[in-house]
Amino acid sequence: MIRHRVCITNQKGGVGKTTTAVNLGSFLARQNLAVLLVDNDPQSNATSSLGASAKDDAGDLYQVLTGRTDAVSACRPTMIPNLDLLPSNPNLAALEFELRHDADAELRLARELAGCQTRYNYIVIDNPPSLGLLAISGMVAADLLVVPVQCEYLALEGVAAILDSVRRVRQSLNPDLSLAGFLLTLFDARTRLSREVVEEMRRHFPEDTYETVIPRAVRLAEAPSHGLPAVLYDPVSSGTLAYQLWTAEFRARIERGANTANPPPAPVHP
Ligand code: ATP
Ligand code: MG
């Protein structure tokens, strides 16, 4: 039985975390896997990308993390069969302040998700663009980390900061965390810079950079404004197909690791 908790993270904003989380969740669900997408960001972009909102009484991540409800009650089906959502709303921004005296604040998400892990093959966590409480909680709750890297100037500087925080989370809070790879996003074949970032990432992280590169594709940017995941908005656009290909590459990488008797943790490079 496959069971993983995948956190999509990068402290940099606008690099494609939410787009990656929604597409990964959609395509895993399409393959008959039971998937939960956790919107771990007060911006609630993953929630709105699936045409949902947390305004109703059914519960959201803020309520779960403050003990007002439990994760199982707050998870709801989406328009994609096999894909459930644990929605967010802007209240989540207050959590860091509200839990400032709570020594275990970073562990709450992991504890709550443990309560619904048996229902899902994959839990996909969409992290916010920060290295604060919410983002650290996402990494503590995960066993796999996917880092979208935008093909633009200074991409590698951000990667060094992420590797540093992964190392700290592994040492202090979650030794089970491993890096499940860098996904190059928003690639524009017309610019030399995009091509240079791909080359540099492949040179520095040959084992950990996915072959599949996600192109800058207007249909991927349009889908959320229609409240539709790309797989329903335009299943055959270049961006959607790239995410489909990447999901297959991701699964091959993860499930190959799971097949070895005692898989070594993926190296976290210096
Ligand atoms: P934040 O850090 O604010 O949470 P993010 O890292 O989650 O941002 P997204 O919301 O996925 O990034 O993407 C940022 C913007 O770029 C969105 O408007 C999204 O629709 C668009 N976008 C993401 N990926 C692509 C792509 N491959 N092609 C075109 N547009 C994209
Ligand atoms: Mg986002």
Coordinates of C-alpha atoms and ligand atoms in Angstrom, one line a residue:
M1 CA 0.0 0.0 0.0
I2 CA 1.4 3.4 -1.0
R3 CA 1.2 6.0 1.6
H4 CA 3.1 9.3 1.3
R5 CA 2.8 12.8 2.5
V6 CA 4.3 15.1 -0.1
C7 CA 5.0 18.8 0.8
I8 CA 5.3 21.2 -2.1
T9 CA 7.5 24.0 -0.8
N10 CA 9.7 27.0 -1.6
Q11 CA 9.9 30.1 0.5
K12 CA 9.9 32.2 -2.7
G13 CA 6.5 33.4 -3.9
G14 CA 5.0 32.7 -7.2
V15 CA 7.2 29.8 -8.3
G16 CA 4.4 27.3 -9.1
K17 CA 3.9 25.6 -5.7
T18 CA 0.1 25.7 -5.8
T19 CA -0.1 24.9 -9.5
T20 CA 2.2 21.9 -8.9
A21 CA 0.2 20.7 -5.8
V22 CA -3.2 20.9 -7.6
N23 CA -1.9 19.2 -10.7
L24 CA 0.0 16.5 -8.8
G25 CA -3.2 15.8 -6.7
S26 CA -5.4 15.7 -9.8
F27 CA -3.2 13.3 -11.8
L28 CA -2.6 11.0 -8.8
A29 CA -6.3 10.9 -8.2
R30 CA -6.9 10.1 -11.9
Q31 CA -4.7 7.0 -11.4
N32 CA -7.1 5.7 -8.9
L33 CA -5.1 6.7 -5.9
A34 CA -6.9 8.2 -3.0
V35 CA -5.5 11.7 -2.6
L36 CA -5.9 14.6 -0.1
L37 CA -4.8 18.1 -1.0
V38 CA -4.1 20.2 2.1
D39 CA -4.2 23.9 1.5
N40 CA -1.6 25.1 4.0
D41 CA -1.6 28.7 2.9
P42 CA -3.8 31.6 4.1
Q43 CA -3.9 32.9 0.5
S44 CA -6.1 29.8 -0.1
N45 CA -5.1 29.5 -3.8
A46 CA -5.3 25.7 -3.8
T47 CA -8.8 26.0 -2.4
S48 CA -10.1 28.4 -5.0
S49 CA -8.2 26.6 -7.8
L50 CA -10.5 23.7 -7.1
G51 CA -13.6 25.9 -7.1
A52 CA -14.0 25.5 -3.4
S53 CA -14.2 28.0 -0.5
A54 CA -14.0 27.5 3.2
K55 CA -16.7 30.1 4.0
D56 CA -19.2 27.4 4.9
D57 CA -19.4 25.6 8.2
A58 CA -17.8 22.3 7.0
G59 CA -14.4 23.2 8.6
D60 CA -11.1 24.3 7.3
L61 CA -7.4 24.0 8.2
Y62 CA -7.5 26.9 10.7
Q63 CA -10.3 25.2 12.6
V64 CA -8.4 21.9 12.5
L65 CA -5.1 23.4 13.8
T66 CA -6.9 25.3 16.6
G67 CA -8.8 22.2 17.8
R68 CA -12.3 23.4 16.7
T69 CA -12.8 20.4 14.5
D70 CA -10.8 17.4 13.2
A71 CA -9.2 16.7 9.9
V72 CA -11.5 13.9 8.9
S73 CA -14.5 16.2 9.3
A74 CA -13.0 19.1 7.5
C75 CA -11.8 17.1 4.4
R76 CA -14.3 17.3 1.5
P77 CA -14.6 15.8 -1.9
T78 CA -13.8 17.9 -5.0
M79 CA -15.0 17.8 -8.6
I80 CA -12.2 15.3 -9.3
P81 CA -13.1 11.7 -8.1
N82 CA -10.6 10.4 -5.5
L83 CA -9.3 13.9 -4.7
D84 CA -10.3 15.4 -1.4
L85 CA -9.5 18.9 -0.1
L86 CA -8.7 20.2 3.3
P87 CA -9.4 23.9 2.5
S88 CA -7.8 27.0 3.9
N89 CA -9.0 30.5 4.5
P90 CA -7.4 33.8 5.4
N91 CA -7.9 33.1 9.2
L92 CA -4.9 30.8 8.9
A93 CA -2.6 33.9 8.8
A94 CA -3.4 34.4 12.5
L95 CA -2.2 31.0 13.6
E96 CA 1.4 31.9 14.1
F97 CA 0.4 34.6 16.6
E98 CA -2.2 32.5 18.3
L99 CA 0.1 29.6 18.9
R100 CA 3.1 31.6 19.9
H101 CA 3.1 30.1 23.5
D102 CA 2.6 26.6 22.2
A103 CA 5.8 24.6 22.3
D104 CA 4.5 22.0 19.9
A105 CA 3.0 24.3 17.4
E106 CA 5.0 22.9 14.5
L107 CA 3.8 19.3 15.2
R108 CA 0.1 20.0 15.1
L109 CA -0.4 19.6 11.4
A110 CA 1.5 16.2 11.4
R111 CA -0.7 15.0 14.4
E112 CA -3.9 16.0 12.7
L113 CA -3.0 14.5 9.4
A114 CA -2.0 11.3 11.1
G115 CA -5.7 11.0 11.9
C116 CA -6.7 10.7 8.3
Q117 CA -3.6 9.1 6.7
T118 CA -5.2 5.6 6.5
R119 CA -7.8 7.0 4.1
Y120 CA -5.3 8.2 1.5
N121 CA -2.5 7.0 -0.6
Y122 CA -1.1 10.5 -1.0
I123 CA -1.5 13.6 1.1
V124 CA -0.2 16.6 -0.9
I125 CA 0.5 19.7 1.2
D126 CA 0.6 23.1 -0.6
N127 CA 3.0 25.3 1.5
P128 CA 2.9 29.1 1.7
P129 CA 5.8 31.2 0.5
S130 CA 7.6 31.6 3.8
L131 CA 9.8 29.8 6.3
G132 CA 7.5 30.5 9.2
L133 CA 5.3 28.2 11.4
L134 CA 3.0 27.0 8.6
A135 CA 5.8 26.2 6.2
I136 CA 7.8 24.4 8.8
S137 CA 4.6 22.5 9.9
G138 CA 4.2 21.3 6.3
M139 CA 7.7 19.9 6.2
V140 CA 7.3 18.3 9.6
A141 CA 4.1 16.6 8.4
A142 CA 5.7 15.2 5.2
D143 CA 8.0 12.4 4.3
L144 CA 8.7 13.8 0.9
L145 CA 9.5 17.3 -0.3
V146 CA 9.1 18.6 -3.8
V147 CA 10.6 22.0 -4.5
P148 CA 9.4 23.9 -7.6
V149 CA 12.1 26.1 -8.9
Q150 CA 11.2 28.9 -11.3
C151 CA 13.5 29.2 -14.3
E152 CA 14.7 32.7 -13.5
Y153 CA 17.5 34.8 -12.1
L154 CA 18.6 33.9 -8.5
A155 CA 16.8 30.6 -8.6
L156 CA 19.8 28.8 -7.1
E157 CA 20.2 31.1 -4.1
G158 CA 16.7 30.2 -3.0
V159 CA 17.5 26.5 -3.3
A160 CA 20.4 26.8 -0.9
A161 CA 18.1 28.4 1.7
I162 CA 15.6 25.5 1.3
L163 CA 18.3 22.9 1.7
D164 CA 19.3 24.5 4.8
S165 CA 15.8 24.5 6.3
V166 CA 15.3 20.9 5.2
R167 CA 18.5 20.0 7.1
R168 CA 17.3 21.7 10.2
V169 CA 13.8 20.1 10.1
R170 CA 15.4 16.7 9.7
Q171 CA 17.7 17.2 12.6
S172 CA 15.2 18.6 15.0
L173 CA 11.6 17.7 14.2
N174 CA 11.3 15.1 11.4
P175 CA 14.1 12.7 10.6
D176 CA 11.9 10.9 8.1
L177 CA 11.9 13.8 5.7
S178 CA 13.6 13.3 2.3
L179 CA 14.0 15.5 -0.7
A180 CA 11.9 14.1 -3.6
G181 CA 13.4 16.5 -6.1
F182 CA 13.5 19.9 -7.7
L183 CA 10.9 20.6 -10.4
L184 CA 11.8 23.3 -12.9
T185 CA 8.7 25.5 -13.6
L186 CA 7.7 28.5 -15.7
F187 CA 10.3 27.5 -18.3
D188 CA 10.4 29.8 -21.3
A189 CA 12.3 28.2 -24.2
R190 CA 12.8 31.6 -25.9
T191 CA 14.9 33.0 -23.1
R192 CA 18.5 32.2 -22.6
L193 CA 18.1 32.6 -18.8
S194 CA 15.5 29.8 -18.6
R195 CA 17.9 27.5 -20.4
E196 CA 20.8 28.5 -18.2
V197 CA 18.8 27.8 -15.0
V198 CA 17.9 24.3 -16.3
E199 CA 21.6 23.7 -17.1
E200 CA 22.8 25.0 -13.7
M201 CA 20.2 23.0 -11.7
R202 CA 21.2 19.8 -13.6
R203 CA 24.9 20.5 -13.0
H204 CA 24.5 21.1 -9.3
F205 CA 21.7 18.6 -8.6
P206 CA 22.0 15.9 -11.3
E207 CA 20.2 13.2 -9.2
D208 CA 17.5 15.5 -7.7
T209 CA 16.4 17.6 -10.7
Y210 CA 13.4 16.1 -12.6
E211 CA 13.8 15.5 -16.3
T212 CA 10.4 16.9 -16.9
V213 CA 10.4 20.7 -17.1
I214 CA 7.1 22.6 -16.8
P215 CA 6.7 25.2 -19.5
R216 CA 5.3 28.7 -19.0
A217 CA 1.8 28.0 -20.4
V218 CA -1.1 30.4 -20.5
R219 CA -3.7 27.6 -20.0
L220 CA -2.1 26.7 -16.6
A221 CA -2.4 30.4 -15.5
E222 CA -6.1 30.6 -16.7
A223 CA -7.4 27.5 -15.1
P224 CA -7.5 28.8 -11.5
S225 CA -9.5 31.9 -12.5
H226 CA -12.2 29.4 -13.7
G227 CA -12.1 27.5 -10.5
L228 CA -11.0 24.4 -12.4
P229 CA -7.9 22.2 -12.1
A230 CA -6.0 22.2 -15.4
V231 CA -6.9 18.6 -16.1
L232 CA -10.6 19.6 -16.4
Y233 CA -10.0 23.1 -17.9
D234 CA -7.7 22.0 -20.8
P235 CA -6.5 18.4 -20.5
V236 CA -4.4 18.5 -23.6
S237 CA -2.6 21.8 -23.3
S238 CA 1.2 21.7 -23.2
G239 CA 1.3 22.7 -19.5
T240 CA -1.3 20.1 -18.4
L241 CA 0.5 17.4 -20.3
A242 CA 3.8 18.4 -18.8
Y243 CA 2.3 18.0 -15.3
Q244 CA 0.9 14.6 -16.3
L245 CA 4.3 13.5 -17.5
W246 CA 6.0 14.8 -14.4
T247 CA 3.5 13.0 -12.1
A248 CA 4.5 9.7 -13.8
E249 CA 8.2 10.6 -13.3
F250 CA 7.5 11.5 -9.7
R251 CA 5.7 8.2 -9.1
A252 CA 8.4 6.2 -10.7
R253 CA 11.0 7.9 -8.5
I254 CA 9.0 7.4 -5.3
E255 CA 7.8 3.9 -5.9
R256 CA 11.2 2.7 -7.0
G257 CA 12.5 3.9 -3.7
A258 CA 9.7 2.2 -1.8
N259 CA 10.6 -1.1 -3.5
T260 CA 14.0 -1.4 -2.0
A261 CA 14.2 -3.3 1.3
N262 CA 15.7 -0.4 3.2
P263 CA 15.7 2.8 1.1
P264 CA 18.4 5.2 2.0
P265 CA 17.1 8.8 2.6
A266 CA 17.6 11.0 -0.4
P267 CA 20.8 13.0 0.2
V268 CA 20.4 16.6 1.2
H269 CA 23.3 18.4 -0.6
P270 CA 25.5 20.9 1.2
Ligands
ATP1 P1 2.6 31.6 -3.8 O1 4.1 31.6 -3.3 O2 2.0 33.0 -3.8 O3 1.8 30.6 -3.1 P2 3.0 29.7 -5.8 O4 4.4 29.3 -5.7 O5 2.0 28.8 -5.2 O6 2.7 31.2 -5.3 P3 1.4 29.6 -8.2 O7 0.3 30.2 -7.5 O8 1.3 28.1 -8.6 O9 2.7 29.8 -7.4 O10 1.8 30.3 -9.5 C1 2.0 31.8 -9.5 C2 1.2 32.3 -10.7 O11 1.8 31.8 -11.9 C3 -0.3 31.9 -10.7 O12 -1.0 33.0 -11.3 C4 -0.3 30.7 -11.6 O13 -1.5 30.5 -12.3 C5 0.8 31.1 -12.6 N1 1.5 29.9 -13.1 C6 2.1 28.9 -12.4 N2 2.7 28.0 -13.1 C7 2.6 28.4 -14.4 C8 3.0 27.9 -15.7 N3 3.7 26.8 -15.8 N4 2.7 28.7 -16.8 C9 2.0 29.8 -16.7 N5 1.5 30.3 -15.5 C10 1.8 29.6 -14.4
MG2 MG 0.7 29.1 -3.6

